[in-house]
Coordinates of C-alpha atoms in Angstrom, one line a residue:
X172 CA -209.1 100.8 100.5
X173 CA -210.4 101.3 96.5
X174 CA -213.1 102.4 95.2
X175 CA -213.1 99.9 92.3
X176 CA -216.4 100.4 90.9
X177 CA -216.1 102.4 87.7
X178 CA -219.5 103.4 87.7
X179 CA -220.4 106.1 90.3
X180 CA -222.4 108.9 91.2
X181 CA -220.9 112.2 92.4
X182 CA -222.1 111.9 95.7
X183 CA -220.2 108.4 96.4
X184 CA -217.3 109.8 95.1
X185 CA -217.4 112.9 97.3
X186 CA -218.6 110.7 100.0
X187 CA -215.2 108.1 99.6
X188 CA -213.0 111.1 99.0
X189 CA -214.3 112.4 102.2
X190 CA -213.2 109.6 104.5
X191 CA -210.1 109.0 103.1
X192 CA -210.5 106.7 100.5
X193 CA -208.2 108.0 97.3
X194 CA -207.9 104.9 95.0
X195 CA -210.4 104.9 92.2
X196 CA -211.1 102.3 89.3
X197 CA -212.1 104.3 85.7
X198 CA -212.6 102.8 82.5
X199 CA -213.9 106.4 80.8
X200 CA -213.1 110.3 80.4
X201 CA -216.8 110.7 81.8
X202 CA -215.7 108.8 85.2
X203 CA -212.1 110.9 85.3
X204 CA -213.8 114.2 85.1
X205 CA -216.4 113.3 88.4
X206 CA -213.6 112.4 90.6
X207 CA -211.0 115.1 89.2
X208 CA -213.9 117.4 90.4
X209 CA -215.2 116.1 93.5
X210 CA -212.1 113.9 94.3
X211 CA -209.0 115.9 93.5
X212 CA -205.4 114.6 93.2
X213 CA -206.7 111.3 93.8
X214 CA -205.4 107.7 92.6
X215 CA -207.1 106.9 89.4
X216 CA -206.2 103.1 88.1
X217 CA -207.9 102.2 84.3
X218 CA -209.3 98.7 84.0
X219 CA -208.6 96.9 81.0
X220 CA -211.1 94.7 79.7
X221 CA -210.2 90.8 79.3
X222 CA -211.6 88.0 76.8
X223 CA -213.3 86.2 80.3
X224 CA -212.6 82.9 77.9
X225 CA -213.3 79.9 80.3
X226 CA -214.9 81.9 82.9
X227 CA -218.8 81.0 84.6
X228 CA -219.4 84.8 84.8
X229 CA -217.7 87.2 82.3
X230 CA -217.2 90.7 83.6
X231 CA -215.5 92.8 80.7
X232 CA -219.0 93.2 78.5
X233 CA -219.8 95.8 81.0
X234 CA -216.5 97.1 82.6
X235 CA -213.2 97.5 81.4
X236 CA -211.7 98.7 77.9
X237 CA -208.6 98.0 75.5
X238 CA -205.1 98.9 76.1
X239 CA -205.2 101.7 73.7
X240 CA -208.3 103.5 75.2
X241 CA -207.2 102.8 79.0
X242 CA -203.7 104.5 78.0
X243 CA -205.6 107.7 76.7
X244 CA -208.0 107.6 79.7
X245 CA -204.5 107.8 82.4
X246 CA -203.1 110.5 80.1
X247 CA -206.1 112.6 80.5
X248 CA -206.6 111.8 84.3
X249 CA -202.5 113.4 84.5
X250 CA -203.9 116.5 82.9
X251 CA -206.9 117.0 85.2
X252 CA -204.5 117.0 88.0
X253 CA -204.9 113.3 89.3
X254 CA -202.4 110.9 90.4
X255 CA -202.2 108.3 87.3
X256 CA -201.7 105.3 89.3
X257 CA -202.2 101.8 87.7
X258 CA -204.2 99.7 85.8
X259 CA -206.9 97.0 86.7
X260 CA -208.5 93.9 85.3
X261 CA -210.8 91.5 86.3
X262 CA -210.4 87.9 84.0
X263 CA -214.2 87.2 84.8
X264 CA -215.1 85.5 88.1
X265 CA -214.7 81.5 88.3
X266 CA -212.1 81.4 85.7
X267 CA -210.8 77.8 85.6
X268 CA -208.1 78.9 83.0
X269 CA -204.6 80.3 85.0
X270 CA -203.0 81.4 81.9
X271 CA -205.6 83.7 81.4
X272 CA -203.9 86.1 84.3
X273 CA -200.5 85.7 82.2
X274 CA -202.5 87.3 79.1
X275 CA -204.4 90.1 81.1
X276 CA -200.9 91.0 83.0
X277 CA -199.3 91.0 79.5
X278 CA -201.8 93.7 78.6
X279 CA -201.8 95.7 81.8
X280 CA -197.8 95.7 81.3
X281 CA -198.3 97.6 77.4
X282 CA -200.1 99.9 79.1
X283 CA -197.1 100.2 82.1
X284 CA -194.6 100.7 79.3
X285 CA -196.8 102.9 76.7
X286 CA -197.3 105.4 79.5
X287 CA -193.8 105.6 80.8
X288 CA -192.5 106.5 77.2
X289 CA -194.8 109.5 77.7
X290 CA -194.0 110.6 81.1
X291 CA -196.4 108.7 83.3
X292 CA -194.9 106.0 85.6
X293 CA -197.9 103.8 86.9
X294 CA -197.0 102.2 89.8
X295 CA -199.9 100.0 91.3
X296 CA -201.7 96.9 89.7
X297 CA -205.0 95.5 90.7
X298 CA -205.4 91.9 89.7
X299 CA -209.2 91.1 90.5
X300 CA -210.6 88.4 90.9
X301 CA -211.0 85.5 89.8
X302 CA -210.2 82.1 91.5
X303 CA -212.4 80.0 91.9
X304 CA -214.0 77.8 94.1
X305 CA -215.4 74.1 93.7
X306 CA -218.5 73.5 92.0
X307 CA -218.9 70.9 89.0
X308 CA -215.6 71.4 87.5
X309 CA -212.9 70.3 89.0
X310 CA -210.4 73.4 90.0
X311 CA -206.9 73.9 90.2
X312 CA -204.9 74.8 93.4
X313 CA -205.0 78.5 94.9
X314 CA -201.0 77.8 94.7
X315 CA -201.4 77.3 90.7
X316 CA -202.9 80.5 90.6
X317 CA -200.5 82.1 92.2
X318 CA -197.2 80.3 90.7
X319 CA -198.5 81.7 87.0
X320 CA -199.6 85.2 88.4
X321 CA -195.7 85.6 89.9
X322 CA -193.9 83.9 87.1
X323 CA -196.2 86.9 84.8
X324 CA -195.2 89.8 86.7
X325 CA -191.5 88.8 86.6
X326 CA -192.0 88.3 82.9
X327 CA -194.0 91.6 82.4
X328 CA -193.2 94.4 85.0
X329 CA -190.1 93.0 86.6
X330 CA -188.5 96.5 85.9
X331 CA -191.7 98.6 87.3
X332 CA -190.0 99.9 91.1
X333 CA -191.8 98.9 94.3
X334 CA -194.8 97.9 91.8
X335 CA -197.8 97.6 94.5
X336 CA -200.1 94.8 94.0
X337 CA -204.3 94.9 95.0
X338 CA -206.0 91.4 94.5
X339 CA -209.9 90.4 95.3
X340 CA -210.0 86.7 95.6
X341 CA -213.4 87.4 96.7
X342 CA -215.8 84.2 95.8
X343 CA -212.7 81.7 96.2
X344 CA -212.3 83.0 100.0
X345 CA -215.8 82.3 100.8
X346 CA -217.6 80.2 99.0
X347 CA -217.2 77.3 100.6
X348 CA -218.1 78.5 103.7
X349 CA -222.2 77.9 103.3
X350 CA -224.5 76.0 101.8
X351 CA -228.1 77.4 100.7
X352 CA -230.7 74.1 102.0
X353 CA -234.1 74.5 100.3
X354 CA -237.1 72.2 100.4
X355 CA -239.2 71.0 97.0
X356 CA -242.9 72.3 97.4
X357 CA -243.7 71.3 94.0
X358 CA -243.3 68.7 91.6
X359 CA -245.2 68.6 87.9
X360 CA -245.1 67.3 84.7
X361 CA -246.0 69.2 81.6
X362 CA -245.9 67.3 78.5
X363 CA -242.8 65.4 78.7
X364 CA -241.2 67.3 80.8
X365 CA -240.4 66.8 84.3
X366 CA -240.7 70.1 86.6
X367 CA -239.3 70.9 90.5
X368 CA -240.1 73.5 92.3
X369 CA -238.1 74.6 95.5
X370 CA -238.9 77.4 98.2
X371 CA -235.8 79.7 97.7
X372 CA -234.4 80.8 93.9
X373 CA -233.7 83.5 91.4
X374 CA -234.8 86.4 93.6
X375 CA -233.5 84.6 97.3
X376 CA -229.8 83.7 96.8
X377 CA -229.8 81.8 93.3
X378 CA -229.4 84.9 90.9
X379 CA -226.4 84.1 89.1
X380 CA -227.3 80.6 88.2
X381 CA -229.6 83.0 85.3
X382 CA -226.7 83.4 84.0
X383 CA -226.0 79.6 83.5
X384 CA -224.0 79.3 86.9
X385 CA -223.8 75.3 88.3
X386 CA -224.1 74.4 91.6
X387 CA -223.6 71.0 92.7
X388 CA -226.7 69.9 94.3
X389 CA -227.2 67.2 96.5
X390 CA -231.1 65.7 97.6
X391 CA -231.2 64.5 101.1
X392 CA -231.2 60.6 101.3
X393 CA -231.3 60.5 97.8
X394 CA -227.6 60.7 96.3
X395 CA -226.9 57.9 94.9
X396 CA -230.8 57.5 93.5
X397 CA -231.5 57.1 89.7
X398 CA -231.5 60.6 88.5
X399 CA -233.2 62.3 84.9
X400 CA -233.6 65.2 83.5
X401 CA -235.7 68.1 85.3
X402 CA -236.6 71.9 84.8
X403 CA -235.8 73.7 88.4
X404 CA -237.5 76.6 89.5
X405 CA -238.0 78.9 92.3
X406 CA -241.4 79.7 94.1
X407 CA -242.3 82.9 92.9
X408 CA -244.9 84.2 89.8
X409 CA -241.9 85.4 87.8
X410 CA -241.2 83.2 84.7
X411 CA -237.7 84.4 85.1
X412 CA -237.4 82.5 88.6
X413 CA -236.0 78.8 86.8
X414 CA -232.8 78.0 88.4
X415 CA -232.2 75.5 85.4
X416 CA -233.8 74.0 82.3
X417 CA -232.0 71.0 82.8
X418 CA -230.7 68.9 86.0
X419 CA -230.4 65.3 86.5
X420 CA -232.1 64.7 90.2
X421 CA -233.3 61.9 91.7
X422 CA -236.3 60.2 89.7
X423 CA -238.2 59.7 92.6
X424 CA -238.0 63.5 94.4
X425 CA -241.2 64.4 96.1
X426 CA -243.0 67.1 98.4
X427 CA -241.0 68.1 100.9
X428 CA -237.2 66.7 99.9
X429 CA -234.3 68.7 101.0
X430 CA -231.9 70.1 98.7
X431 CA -228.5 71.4 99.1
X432 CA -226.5 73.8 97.2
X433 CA -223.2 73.5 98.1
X434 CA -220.8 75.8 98.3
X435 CA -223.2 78.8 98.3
X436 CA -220.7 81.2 100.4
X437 CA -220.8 83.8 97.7
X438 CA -222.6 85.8 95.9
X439 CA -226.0 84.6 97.4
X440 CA -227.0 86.4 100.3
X441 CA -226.4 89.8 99.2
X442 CA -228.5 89.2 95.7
X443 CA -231.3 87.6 98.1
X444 CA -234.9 89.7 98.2
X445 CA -238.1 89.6 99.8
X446 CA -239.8 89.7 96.2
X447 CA -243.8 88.3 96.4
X448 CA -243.4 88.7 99.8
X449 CA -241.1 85.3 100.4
X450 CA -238.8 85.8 103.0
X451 CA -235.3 86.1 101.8
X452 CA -233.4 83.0 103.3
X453 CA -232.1 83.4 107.2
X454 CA -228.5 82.4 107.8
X455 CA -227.6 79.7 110.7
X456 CA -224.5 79.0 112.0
X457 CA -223.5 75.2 112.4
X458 CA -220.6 73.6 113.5
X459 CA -220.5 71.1 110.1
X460 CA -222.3 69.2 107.0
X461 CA -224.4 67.3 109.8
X462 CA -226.0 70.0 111.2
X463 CA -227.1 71.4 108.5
X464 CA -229.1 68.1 107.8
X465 CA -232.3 69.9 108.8
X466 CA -235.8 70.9 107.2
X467 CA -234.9 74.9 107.4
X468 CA -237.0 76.8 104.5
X469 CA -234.5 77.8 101.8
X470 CA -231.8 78.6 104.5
X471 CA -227.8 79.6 104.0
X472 CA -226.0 77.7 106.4
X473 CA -222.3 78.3 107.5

């Protein structure tokens, strides 16, 4: 087990440290000093940050660095006494491009090579994440993925011993595995626009579709309806709870349609709240697609 955040407090560190856990993620000299003091002789692995070209959900903004600055990172991790293990990235979650692994294993392999000129022999890659799963684009195979990620590493670190691999396919493994059904308690029309609003959103399983995240959504009875353009929202008083500015739904959606967001396995229940006191959605187990057929107030179902 990793700790793969690279932002932690002390505490969590000592905590991990304490049970055993001695694989940590760090993408600054800040991060190496906490866990060469409350984590000594542990794994450290630095995570090189990635374009996240072609991606829903770009991570390296936020986490990650360049080659240069990762290499000085592992050096200094050696001379605090920890064990300078690897090197991470993480080519931004839903990324529908496979080459982008061949560029990010590319990089992590300068880093390989840089370091072992010095005296430091990495020996552990973490590949991320990444894969993903079926929404509105159409998605390569999991064995695409994984034909370019191996023809990469015998490109890039074929001469690296015994090189030990992590990987998180994380949303790809799960995602299809719910879907989130919400009801429409609202429909309006300001000016010439044409406004929905549903009983589960930003703040109860929704969250990433801020960020421009796409769903395919279905409306109960009402697929292959003529469909324009509509603002979605969520039923809270925050402005910030609007799914999307602009969906094509049926024309003819009323009070009390069910909608389904499919493929809603990820990333959804664990951002879900209780904020202005709506109930974050329950999650039902059914057997399939007909089951979940049901007026359930913005419920996941797997």
């Amino acid at each position: 087990m990793s700790f793969g955040n690279t932002i932690k407090k002390v505490e969590d560190i000592a905590y991990a440290y304490s049970v055993g856990i001695d694989y940590y993620a760090v993408d600054s000299e800040m991060e190496v000093e906490k866990i060469a003091a409350h984590a000594p002789g542990s794994k450290v692995y630095g995570r090189i940050a990635t374009s996240g070209g072609d991606c829903d959900w770009p991570l390296s903004r936020k986490f990650g660095t360049d080659v240069n600055h990762v290499i000085s990172i592992m050096e200094y991790a050696a001379q605090l006494g920890l064990d300078a293990y690897g090197v991470s990235f993480h080519v931004g979650s839903q990324n529908y491009n496979v080459n982008s692994w061949d560029d990010a294993i590319s990089d992590a392999a300068e880093v390989f090579k840089i370091l072992r000129s010095r005296g430091i022999n990495l020996r552990m890659l973490n590949l991320g994440g990444g894969m993903p799963v079926k929404h509105i684009r159409e998605i390569k195979s999991v064995k695409a993925y994984g034909d370019i990620i191996n023809k990469a590493l015998d490109k890039y670190l074929s001469s690296v011993p015994n090189l030990e691999l992590f990987i998180e396919p994380g949303r790809s493994m799960v995602g299809n595995s719910a879907i989130l059904v919400s009801q429409v308690i609202l429909r309006s029309k300001k000016g010439n626009e044409n406004w929905v609003y549903i009983d589960a959103g930003v703040f109860h399983g929704l969250t990433e579709t801020i960020e421009g995240f796409r769903y395919e959504v279905l409306t109960e009875g009402k697929v292959d309806d003529t469909k324009i353009a509509f603002h979605l929202a969520g039923p809270t008083c925050d402005s910030v709870d609007t799914i999307y500015h602009e969906i094509d739904l049926p024309k003819n959606l009323g009070y009390g349609d069910i909608m389904y967001f499919i493929n809603a396995g990820a990333y959804t229940t664990e951002y879900a709240t209780n904020f202005n006191g709506i109930d974050a959605p329950r999650v039902l187990f059914v057997e399939d697609f007909i089951d979940a057929k049901m007026p359930v107030d913005g419920d996941f179902i797997e």
